[in-house]
CSV table of N, CA and C in Angstrom, one decimal:
chain,number,residue,atom,x,y,z
A,1,MET,N,87.7,92.9,103.4
A,1,MET,CA,87.8,93.5,102.1
A,1,MET,C,89.0,94.4,102.0
A,2,TRP,N,89.8,94.4,101.1
A,2,TRP,CA,91.0,95.1,100.9
A,2,TRP,C,90.7,96.6,100.7
A,3,ASP,N,89.6,96.9,100.1
A,3,ASP,CA,89.3,98.3,99.8
A,3,ASP,C,88.3,99.0,100.8
A,4,SER,N,88.1,98.3,101.9
A,4,SER,CA,87.2,98.9,102.9
A,4,SER,C,87.8,100.2,103.5
A,5,PRO,N,87.0,101.1,103.8
A,5,PRO,CA,87.5,102.4,104.4
A,5,PRO,C,88.2,102.1,105.7
A,6,SER,N,89.4,102.8,105.9
A,6,SER,CA,90.2,102.6,107.2
A,6,SER,C,90.6,103.9,107.6
A,7,ALA,N,90.8,104.0,109.0
A,7,ALA,CA,91.4,105.2,109.5
A,7,ALA,C,92.8,105.6,108.9
A,8,ALA,N,93.6,104.6,108.6
A,8,ALA,CA,94.8,104.9,108.1
A,8,ALA,C,94.7,105.5,106.6
A,9,SER,N,93.9,105.0,105.8
A,9,SER,CA,93.7,105.5,104.5
A,9,SER,C,93.1,106.9,104.5
A,10,PHE,N,92.2,107.2,105.4
A,10,PHE,CA,91.6,108.5,105.5
A,10,PHE,C,92.7,109.5,106.1
A,11,ALA,N,93.4,109.1,107.0
A,11,ALA,CA,94.5,109.9,107.6
A,11,ALA,C,95.6,110.2,106.5
A,12,ALA,N,95.9,109.3,105.7
A,12,ALA,CA,96.9,109.5,104.6
A,12,ALA,C,96.3,110.5,103.6
A,13,GLN,N,95.1,110.4,103.1
A,13,GLN,CA,94.5,111.3,102.3
A,13,GLN,C,94.5,112.7,102.9
A,14,LEU,N,94.2,112.7,104.2
A,14,LEU,CA,94.0,114.1,104.8
A,14,LEU,C,95.4,114.7,104.7
A,15,ARG,N,96.5,114.0,105.0
A,15,ARG,CA,97.9,114.6,104.9
A,15,ARG,C,98.2,115.0,103.5
A,16,VAL,N,97.9,114.2,102.6
A,16,VAL,CA,98.2,114.7,101.1
A,16,VAL,C,97.3,115.9,100.7
A,17,SER,N,96.0,115.9,101.0
A,17,SER,CA,95.2,117.0,100.7
A,17,SER,C,95.6,118.3,101.5
A,18,ALA,N,96.2,118.2,102.7
A,18,ALA,CA,96.6,119.4,103.4
A,18,ALA,C,98.0,119.8,102.8
A,19,ASP,N,98.8,119.0,102.4
A,19,ASP,CA,100.1,119.3,101.8
A,19,ASP,C,99.8,120.1,100.5
A,20,ARG,N,98.8,119.8,99.8
A,20,ARG,CA,98.5,120.5,98.5
A,20,ARG,C,98.0,121.9,98.8
A,21,LEU,N,97.5,122.2,99.9
A,21,LEU,CA,97.0,123.5,100.3
A,21,LEU,C,98.2,124.4,100.9
A,22,ASP,N,99.4,123.9,101.0
A,22,ASP,CA,100.5,124.7,101.6
A,22,ASP,C,101.0,125.7,100.5
A,23,PRO,N,100.9,127.0,100.8
A,23,PRO,CA,101.3,127.9,99.8
A,23,PRO,C,102.7,127.8,99.3
A,24,LEU,N,103.6,127.2,100.1
A,24,LEU,CA,104.9,127.0,99.6
A,24,LEU,C,104.9,125.9,98.5
A,25,GLU,N,104.1,125.0,98.6
A,25,GLU,CA,103.9,123.9,97.6
A,25,GLU,C,103.1,124.3,96.4
A,26,SER,N,102.1,125.2,96.6
A,26,SER,CA,101.2,125.6,95.5
A,26,SER,C,101.0,127.1,95.7
A,27,PRO,N,102.0,127.9,95.2
A,27,PRO,CA,101.9,129.4,95.4
A,27,PRO,C,100.9,130.1,94.6
A,28,GLU,N,100.4,129.5,93.6
A,28,GLU,CA,99.4,130.1,92.8
A,28,GLU,C,98.0,129.8,93.2
A,29,ASN,N,96.9,130.4,92.6
A,29,ASN,CA,95.5,130.1,92.9
A,29,ASN,C,95.4,128.6,92.8
A,30,LEU,N,94.6,128.0,93.6
A,30,LEU,CA,94.5,126.6,93.6
A,30,LEU,C,93.1,126.2,94.0
A,31,ILE,N,92.5,125.3,93.2
A,31,ILE,CA,91.1,124.8,93.5
A,31,ILE,C,91.3,123.2,93.8
A,32,ALA,N,90.8,122.8,95.0
A,32,ALA,CA,91.0,121.5,95.4
A,32,ALA,C,89.7,120.9,95.6
A,33,GLU,N,89.4,119.7,95.0
A,33,GLU,CA,88.1,119.0,95.1
A,33,GLU,C,87.8,118.6,96.4
A,34,ARG,N,88.8,118.0,97.1
A,34,ARG,CA,88.7,117.5,98.4
A,34,ARG,C,89.8,118.2,99.3
A,35,GLY,N,89.4,118.5,100.5
A,35,GLY,CA,90.4,119.0,101.5
A,35,GLY,C,90.4,118.2,102.7
A,36,PRO,N,91.4,118.6,103.6
A,36,PRO,CA,91.6,117.9,104.8
A,36,PRO,C,90.4,117.7,105.7
A,37,ILE,N,89.5,118.8,105.7
A,37,ILE,CA,88.3,118.7,106.4
A,37,ILE,C,87.3,117.6,106.0
A,38,ASP,N,87.3,117.3,104.7
A,38,ASP,CA,86.5,116.1,104.3
A,38,ASP,C,87.1,114.8,104.9
A,39,PHE,N,88.4,114.7,104.9
A,39,PHE,CA,88.9,113.5,105.5
A,39,PHE,C,88.9,113.3,107.0
A,40,LEU,N,88.9,114.5,107.7
A,40,LEU,CA,88.7,114.5,109.1
A,40,LEU,C,87.3,114.1,109.4
A,41,ALA,N,86.3,114.6,108.6
A,41,ALA,CA,84.9,114.1,108.8
A,41,ALA,C,84.8,112.6,108.5
A,42,TYR,N,85.5,112.1,107.6
A,42,TYR,CA,85.5,110.7,107.3
A,42,TYR,C,86.0,109.8,108.4
A,43,LEU,N,87.2,110.3,109.0
A,43,LEU,CA,87.8,109.7,110.1
A,43,LEU,C,86.7,109.6,111.3
A,44,LEU,N,86.1,110.8,111.6
A,44,LEU,CA,85.1,110.8,112.6
A,44,LEU,C,83.8,109.9,112.4
A,45,ALA,N,83.4,110.0,111.1
A,45,ALA,CA,82.2,109.1,110.7
A,45,ALA,C,82.6,107.6,110.9
A,46,LEU,N,83.8,107.3,110.5
A,46,LEU,CA,84.2,105.9,110.6
A,46,LEU,C,84.2,105.4,112.0
A,47,GLU,N,84.7,106.2,112.9
A,47,GLU,CA,84.7,106.0,114.3
A,47,GLU,C,83.3,105.8,114.8
A,48,GLU,N,82.4,106.7,114.4
A,48,GLU,CA,81.0,106.7,114.9
A,48,GLU,C,80.2,105.5,114.4
A,49,LEU,N,80.5,105.0,113.2
A,49,LEU,CA,79.7,103.9,112.6
A,49,LEU,C,80.3,102.6,113.1
A,50,THR,N,81.6,102.5,113.2
A,50,THR,CA,82.1,101.2,113.6
A,50,THR,C,82.3,101.0,115.1
A,51,GLY,N,82.2,102.1,115.9
A,51,GLY,CA,82.5,102.0,117.3
A,51,GLY,C,83.8,101.8,117.7
A,52,ALA,N,84.7,101.6,116.6
A,52,ALA,CA,86.1,101.3,116.9
A,52,ALA,C,86.8,102.7,117.0
A,53,SER,N,87.3,102.9,118.1
A,53,SER,CA,88.0,104.2,118.4
A,53,SER,C,89.3,104.4,117.7
A,54,SER,N,89.4,105.4,116.9
A,54,SER,CA,90.7,105.7,116.2
A,54,SER,C,91.6,106.2,117.5
A,55,SER,N,92.9,106.2,117.3
A,55,SER,CA,93.7,106.6,118.5
A,55,SER,C,93.5,108.1,118.6
A,56,ARG,N,93.4,108.5,119.9
A,56,ARG,CA,93.2,109.9,120.2
A,56,ARG,C,94.4,110.8,119.6
A,57,GLN,N,95.6,110.2,119.5
A,57,GLN,CA,96.7,110.9,118.9
A,57,GLN,C,96.5,111.2,117.4
A,58,LEU,N,95.9,110.1,116.7
A,58,LEU,CA,95.6,110.2,115.3
A,58,LEU,C,94.5,111.4,115.1
A,59,LEU,N,93.5,111.3,115.9
A,59,LEU,CA,92.5,112.3,115.7
A,59,LEU,C,93.0,113.8,116.0
A,60,GLU,N,93.8,113.8,117.1
A,60,GLU,CA,94.3,115.1,117.5
A,60,GLU,C,95.3,115.7,116.4
A,61,ARG,N,96.1,114.8,115.8
A,61,ARG,CA,97.0,115.2,114.8
A,61,ARG,C,96.3,115.6,113.5
A,62,SER,N,95.3,114.9,113.2
A,62,SER,CA,94.5,115.1,112.0
A,62,SER,C,93.8,116.4,112.1
A,63,THR,N,93.3,116.7,113.3
A,63,THR,CA,92.6,118.0,113.6
A,63,THR,C,93.6,119.1,113.4
A,64,GLU,N,94.8,119.0,114.0
A,64,GLU,CA,95.8,120.0,113.8
A,64,GLU,C,96.2,120.2,112.4
A,65,ILE,N,96.5,119.2,111.7
A,65,ILE,CA,96.8,119.3,110.3
A,65,ILE,C,95.7,120.0,109.5
A,66,THR,N,94.5,119.7,109.8
A,66,THR,CA,93.3,120.3,109.1
A,66,THR,C,93.3,121.8,109.5
A,67,ARG,N,93.4,122.2,110.7
A,67,ARG,CA,93.4,123.5,111.2
A,67,ARG,C,94.5,124.3,110.5
A,68,GLU,N,95.7,123.8,110.4
A,68,GLU,CA,96.8,124.5,109.7
A,68,GLU,C,96.5,124.7,108.3
A,69,ALA,N,96.0,123.6,107.6
A,69,ALA,CA,95.8,123.7,106.2
A,69,ALA,C,94.6,124.8,105.9
A,70,LEU,N,93.6,124.8,106.7
A,70,LEU,CA,92.5,125.8,106.5
A,70,LEU,C,93.0,127.2,106.7
A,71,SER,N,94.0,127.4,107.4
A,71,SER,CA,94.6,128.8,107.5
A,71,SER,C,95.1,129.4,106.2
A,72,HIS,N,95.2,128.5,105.2
A,72,HIS,CA,95.6,128.9,103.8
A,72,HIS,C,94.5,129.0,102.8
A,73,VAL,N,93.3,128.7,103.3
A,73,VAL,CA,92.2,128.6,102.4
A,73,VAL,C,91.3,129.9,102.4
A,74,ASP,N,91.0,130.4,101.2
A,74,ASP,CA,90.2,131.7,101.2
A,74,ASP,C,88.8,131.4,101.1
A,75,LEU,N,88.4,130.3,100.3
A,75,LEU,CA,87.0,130.0,100.1
A,75,LEU,C,86.9,128.5,100.2
A,76,LEU,N,86.0,128.1,101.1
A,76,LEU,CA,85.6,126.7,101.3
A,76,LEU,C,84.3,126.4,100.8
A,77,VAL,N,84.1,125.6,99.8
A,77,VAL,CA,82.9,125.4,99.2
A,77,VAL,C,82.4,124.0,99.6
A,78,VAL,N,81.2,123.9,100.0
A,78,VAL,CA,80.7,122.6,100.5
A,78,VAL,C,79.4,122.3,99.7
A,79,LEU,N,79.3,121.1,99.3
A,79,LEU,CA,78.1,120.6,98.6
A,79,LEU,C,77.5,119.6,99.4
A,80,PRO,N,76.6,120.0,100.4
A,80,PRO,CA,76.0,119.1,101.2
A,80,PRO,C,75.0,118.1,100.5
A,81,LEU,N,74.9,116.9,101.0
A,81,LEU,CA,74.0,116.0,100.5
A,81,LEU,C,72.6,116.3,100.9
A,82,THR,N,71.7,116.3,99.9
A,82,THR,CA,70.3,116.6,100.2
A,82,THR,C,69.5,115.7,99.5
A,83,ALA,N,68.3,115.4,100.0
A,83,ALA,CA,67.3,114.4,99.3
A,83,ALA,C,66.8,115.0,98.1
A,84,ILE,N,66.7,116.4,98.1
A,84,ILE,CA,66.0,117.1,96.9
A,84,ILE,C,66.9,117.1,95.7
A,85,ASP,N,68.2,117.4,96.0
A,85,ASP,CA,69.3,117.4,94.9
A,85,ASP,C,70.4,116.4,95.1
A,86,PRO,N,70.1,115.2,94.9
A,86,PRO,CA,71.2,114.1,95.3
A,86,PRO,C,72.4,114.2,94.4
A,87,ILE,N,73.5,113.9,95.0
A,87,ILE,CA,74.7,113.7,94.3
A,87,ILE,C,74.9,112.3,94.2
A,88,GLU,N,75.1,111.9,92.9
A,88,GLU,CA,75.1,110.4,92.6
A,88,GLU,C,76.4,109.8,93.3
A,89,ALA,N,76.3,108.6,93.8
A,89,ALA,CA,77.3,107.9,94.5
A,89,ALA,C,77.8,106.8,93.6
A,90,CYS,N,79.1,106.5,93.6
A,90,CYS,CA,79.6,105.4,93.0
A,90,CYS,C,79.0,104.1,93.4
A,91,ILE,N,78.9,103.0,92.7
A,91,ILE,CA,78.4,101.8,93.1
A,91,ILE,C,79.1,101.2,94.3
A,92,ASP,N,80.4,101.4,94.4
A,92,ASP,CA,81.2,100.8,95.4
A,92,ASP,C,81.3,101.8,96.7
A,93,GLU,N,80.6,102.8,96.7
A,93,GLU,CA,80.7,103.8,97.8
A,93,GLU,C,79.9,103.3,99.0
A,94,HIS,N,80.3,103.5,100.2
A,94,HIS,CA,79.7,103.1,101.4
A,94,HIS,C,78.7,104.3,101.8
A,95,LEU,N,77.4,104.0,101.5
A,95,LEU,CA,76.4,105.1,101.6
A,95,LEU,C,76.2,105.5,103.0
A,96,GLU,N,76.2,104.6,104.0
A,96,GLU,CA,76.0,104.9,105.3
A,96,GLU,C,77.3,105.9,105.8
A,97,LEU,N,78.4,105.5,105.4
A,97,LEU,CA,79.7,106.2,105.8
A,97,LEU,C,79.5,107.6,105.1
A,98,ARG,N,79.1,107.7,103.9
A,98,ARG,CA,79.0,108.9,103.2
A,98,ARG,C,78.0,109.8,103.9
A,99,ASN,N,76.9,109.3,104.2
A,99,ASN,CA,75.8,110.2,104.9
A,99,ASN,C,76.2,110.6,106.3
A,100,THR,N,76.9,109.8,107.0
A,100,THR,CA,77.4,110.1,108.3
A,100,THR,C,78.6,111.2,108.2
A,101,MET,N,79.4,111.1,107.2
A,101,MET,CA,80.4,112.0,106.9
A,101,MET,C,79.8,113.4,106.6
A,102,ASN,N,78.8,113.4,105.8
A,102,ASN,CA,78.1,114.6,105.4
A,102,ASN,C,77.6,115.4,106.7
A,103,ASP,N,77.0,114.7,107.6
A,103,ASP,CA,76.5,115.3,108.8
A,103,ASP,C,77.6,115.8,109.7
A,104,ILE,N,78.7,115.0,109.8
A,104,ILE,CA,79.8,115.5,110.6
A,104,ILE,C,80.5,116.6,110.0
A,105,LEU,N,80.6,116.7,108.6
A,105,LEU,CA,81.2,117.8,107.9
A,105,LEU,C,80.5,119.1,108.2
A,106,LEU,N,79.2,119.0,108.1
A,106,LEU,CA,78.4,120.2,108.4
A,106,LEU,C,78.5,120.7,109.7
A,107,ASP,N,78.7,119.7,110.7
A,107,ASP,CA,78.9,120.2,112.1
A,107,ASP,C,80.3,120.8,112.2
A,108,LEU,N,81.3,120.3,111.5
A,108,LEU,CA,82.7,120.8,111.7
A,108,LEU,C,82.7,122.2,111.1
A,109,LEU,N,81.9,122.5,110.2
A,109,LEU,CA,81.9,123.9,109.5
A,109,LEU,C,81.5,125.0,110.6
A,110,GLY,N,80.9,124.6,111.6
A,110,GLY,CA,80.5,125.5,112.7
A,110,GLY,C,81.6,125.6,113.8
A,111,ASP,N,82.7,124.9,113.7
A,111,ASP,CA,83.7,124.8,114.7
A,111,ASP,C,84.8,126.0,114.3
A,112,SER,N,84.6,127.2,114.9
A,112,SER,CA,85.5,128.2,114.7
A,112,SER,C,87.0,127.9,115.1
A,113,ASP,N,87.2,127.0,116.0
A,113,ASP,CA,88.6,126.7,116.4
A,113,ASP,C,89.2,125.9,115.2
A,114,LEU,N,88.5,125.1,114.6
A,114,LEU,CA,89.0,124.4,113.5
A,114,LEU,C,89.1,125.1,112.2
A,115,ILE,N,88.0,125.8,111.8
A,115,ILE,CA,87.9,126.6,110.6
A,115,ILE,C,88.8,127.9,110.6
A,116,GLY,N,88.9,128.5,111.7
A,116,GLY,CA,89.6,129.8,111.8
A,116,GLY,C,88.7,130.9,111.3
A,117,GLN,N,89.4,132.1,111.0
A,117,GLN,CA,88.7,133.3,110.6
A,117,GLN,C,88.9,133.6,109.1
A,118,ARG,N,89.8,132.9,108.4
A,118,ARG,CA,90.2,133.2,107.1
A,118,ARG,C,89.2,132.7,106.0
A,119,PRO,N,88.9,131.5,106.0
A,119,PRO,CA,88.0,131.1,104.9
A,119,PRO,C,86.5,131.5,105.0
A,120,LYS,N,86.1,132.0,103.8
A,120,LYS,CA,84.6,132.2,103.6
A,120,LYS,C,84.1,130.9,103.3
A,121,ILE,N,83.0,130.5,104.0
A,121,ILE,CA,82.4,129.2,103.8
A,121,ILE,C,81.1,129.4,102.9
A,122,ALA,N,80.9,128.6,101.9
A,122,ALA,CA,79.7,128.7,101.0
A,122,ALA,C,79.2,127.2,100.8
A,123,GLU,N,77.9,127.1,101.2
A,123,GLU,CA,77.3,125.8,101.0
A,123,GLU,C,76.5,126.0,99.6
A,124,ILE,N,76.7,125.1,98.7
A,124,ILE,CA,76.0,125.2,97.4
A,124,ILE,C,75.1,124.0,97.3
A,125,THR,N,73.8,124.2,97.0
A,125,THR,CA,72.8,123.2,96.7
A,125,THR,C,72.3,123.4,95.3
A,126,GLY,N,71.4,122.5,95.0
A,126,GLY,CA,70.7,122.6,93.7
A,126,GLY,C,71.2,121.4,92.7
A,127,ASP,N,70.6,121.5,91.6
A,127,ASP,CA,71.1,120.4,90.7
A,127,ASP,C,72.5,120.7,90.2
A,128,ARG,N,73.0,119.9,89.3
A,128,ARG,CA,74.4,120.0,88.9
A,128,ARG,C,74.6,121.4,88.2
A,129,ASP,N,73.8,121.7,87.3
A,129,ASP,CA,74.0,123.1,86.6
A,129,ASP,C,74.0,124.2,87.6
A,130,ARG,N,73.1,124.2,88.5
A,130,ARG,CA,72.9,125.3,89.4
A,130,ARG,C,74.2,125.3,90.4
A,131,ARG,N,74.6,124.2,90.8
A,131,ARG,CA,75.9,124.2,91.6
A,131,ARG,C,77.1,124.7,90.8
A,132,LEU,N,77.2,124.4,89.6
A,132,LEU,CA,78.3,124.8,88.8
A,132,LEU,C,78.2,126.4,88.6
A,133,THR,N,77.1,126.8,88.4
A,133,THR,CA,76.8,128.3,88.2
A,133,THR,C,77.2,129.1,89.4
A,134,ALA,N,76.8,128.5,90.6
A,134,ALA,CA,77.1,129.1,91.9
A,134,ALA,C,78.6,129.1,92.1
A,135,LEU,N,79.2,128.0,91.9
A,135,LEU,CA,80.6,127.9,92.0
A,135,LEU,C,81.4,128.9,91.1
A,136,GLU,N,81.0,129.0,89.9
A,136,GLU,CA,81.6,130.0,89.0
A,136,GLU,C,81.5,131.4,89.5
A,137,ALA,N,80.3,131.7,90.0
A,137,ALA,CA,80.1,133.1,90.5
A,137,ALA,C,81.0,133.3,91.7
A,138,LEU,N,81.1,132.3,92.6
A,138,LEU,CA,82.0,132.5,93.8
A,138,LEU,C,83.5,132.8,93.3
A,139,ALA,N,83.8,132.0,92.3
A,139,ALA,CA,85.2,132.1,91.8
A,139,ALA,C,85.5,133.4,91.2
A,140,ILE,N,84.5,134.0,90.5
A,140,ILE,CA,84.6,135.3,89.8
A,140,ILE,C,84.7,136.4,91.0
A,141,GLN,N,83.9,136.2,92.0
A,141,GLN,CA,83.8,137.2,93.1
A,141,GLN,C,85.2,137.2,93.8
A,142,LYS,N,85.8,136.0,93.9
A,142,LYS,CA,87.1,136.0,94.6
A,142,LYS,C,88.2,136.6,93.8
A,143,THR,N,88.1,136.6,92.5
A,143,THR,CA,89.2,137.2,91.7
A,143,THR,C,89.0,138.6,91.5
A,144,ASP,N,87.8,139.2,91.8
A,144,ASP,CA,87.6,140.7,91.6
A,144,ASP,C,88.3,141.5,92.7
């Protein structure tokens, strides 16, 4: 299938999202919906689910790009998937990949070598309104 997830597509999205976090490209305050850590988690999830090993070089380079990009991030907000407060998936989304990516992403958040010391990490759960309220409160705190 032409739109099946691939390591190449996730690596390309990782590079684009990392470039957007470069302060020379976006010197003002920036809010990004997806970041390189999401796509690194997708690369690792794809490898885990398919058993097809991505090139070690691709994973190492993707990890380095993610590490560098996160050095410019002040606040990293994560909306973990939970059974209690589901986040609706698109009809064409690969649910097993999405769930595996979520687990890997949460593991990556504990990797201080990847995350570094700069970003504050906040996990937000709850229904849509509660998540939005929590995000707005975090944004207000950051500007104070």
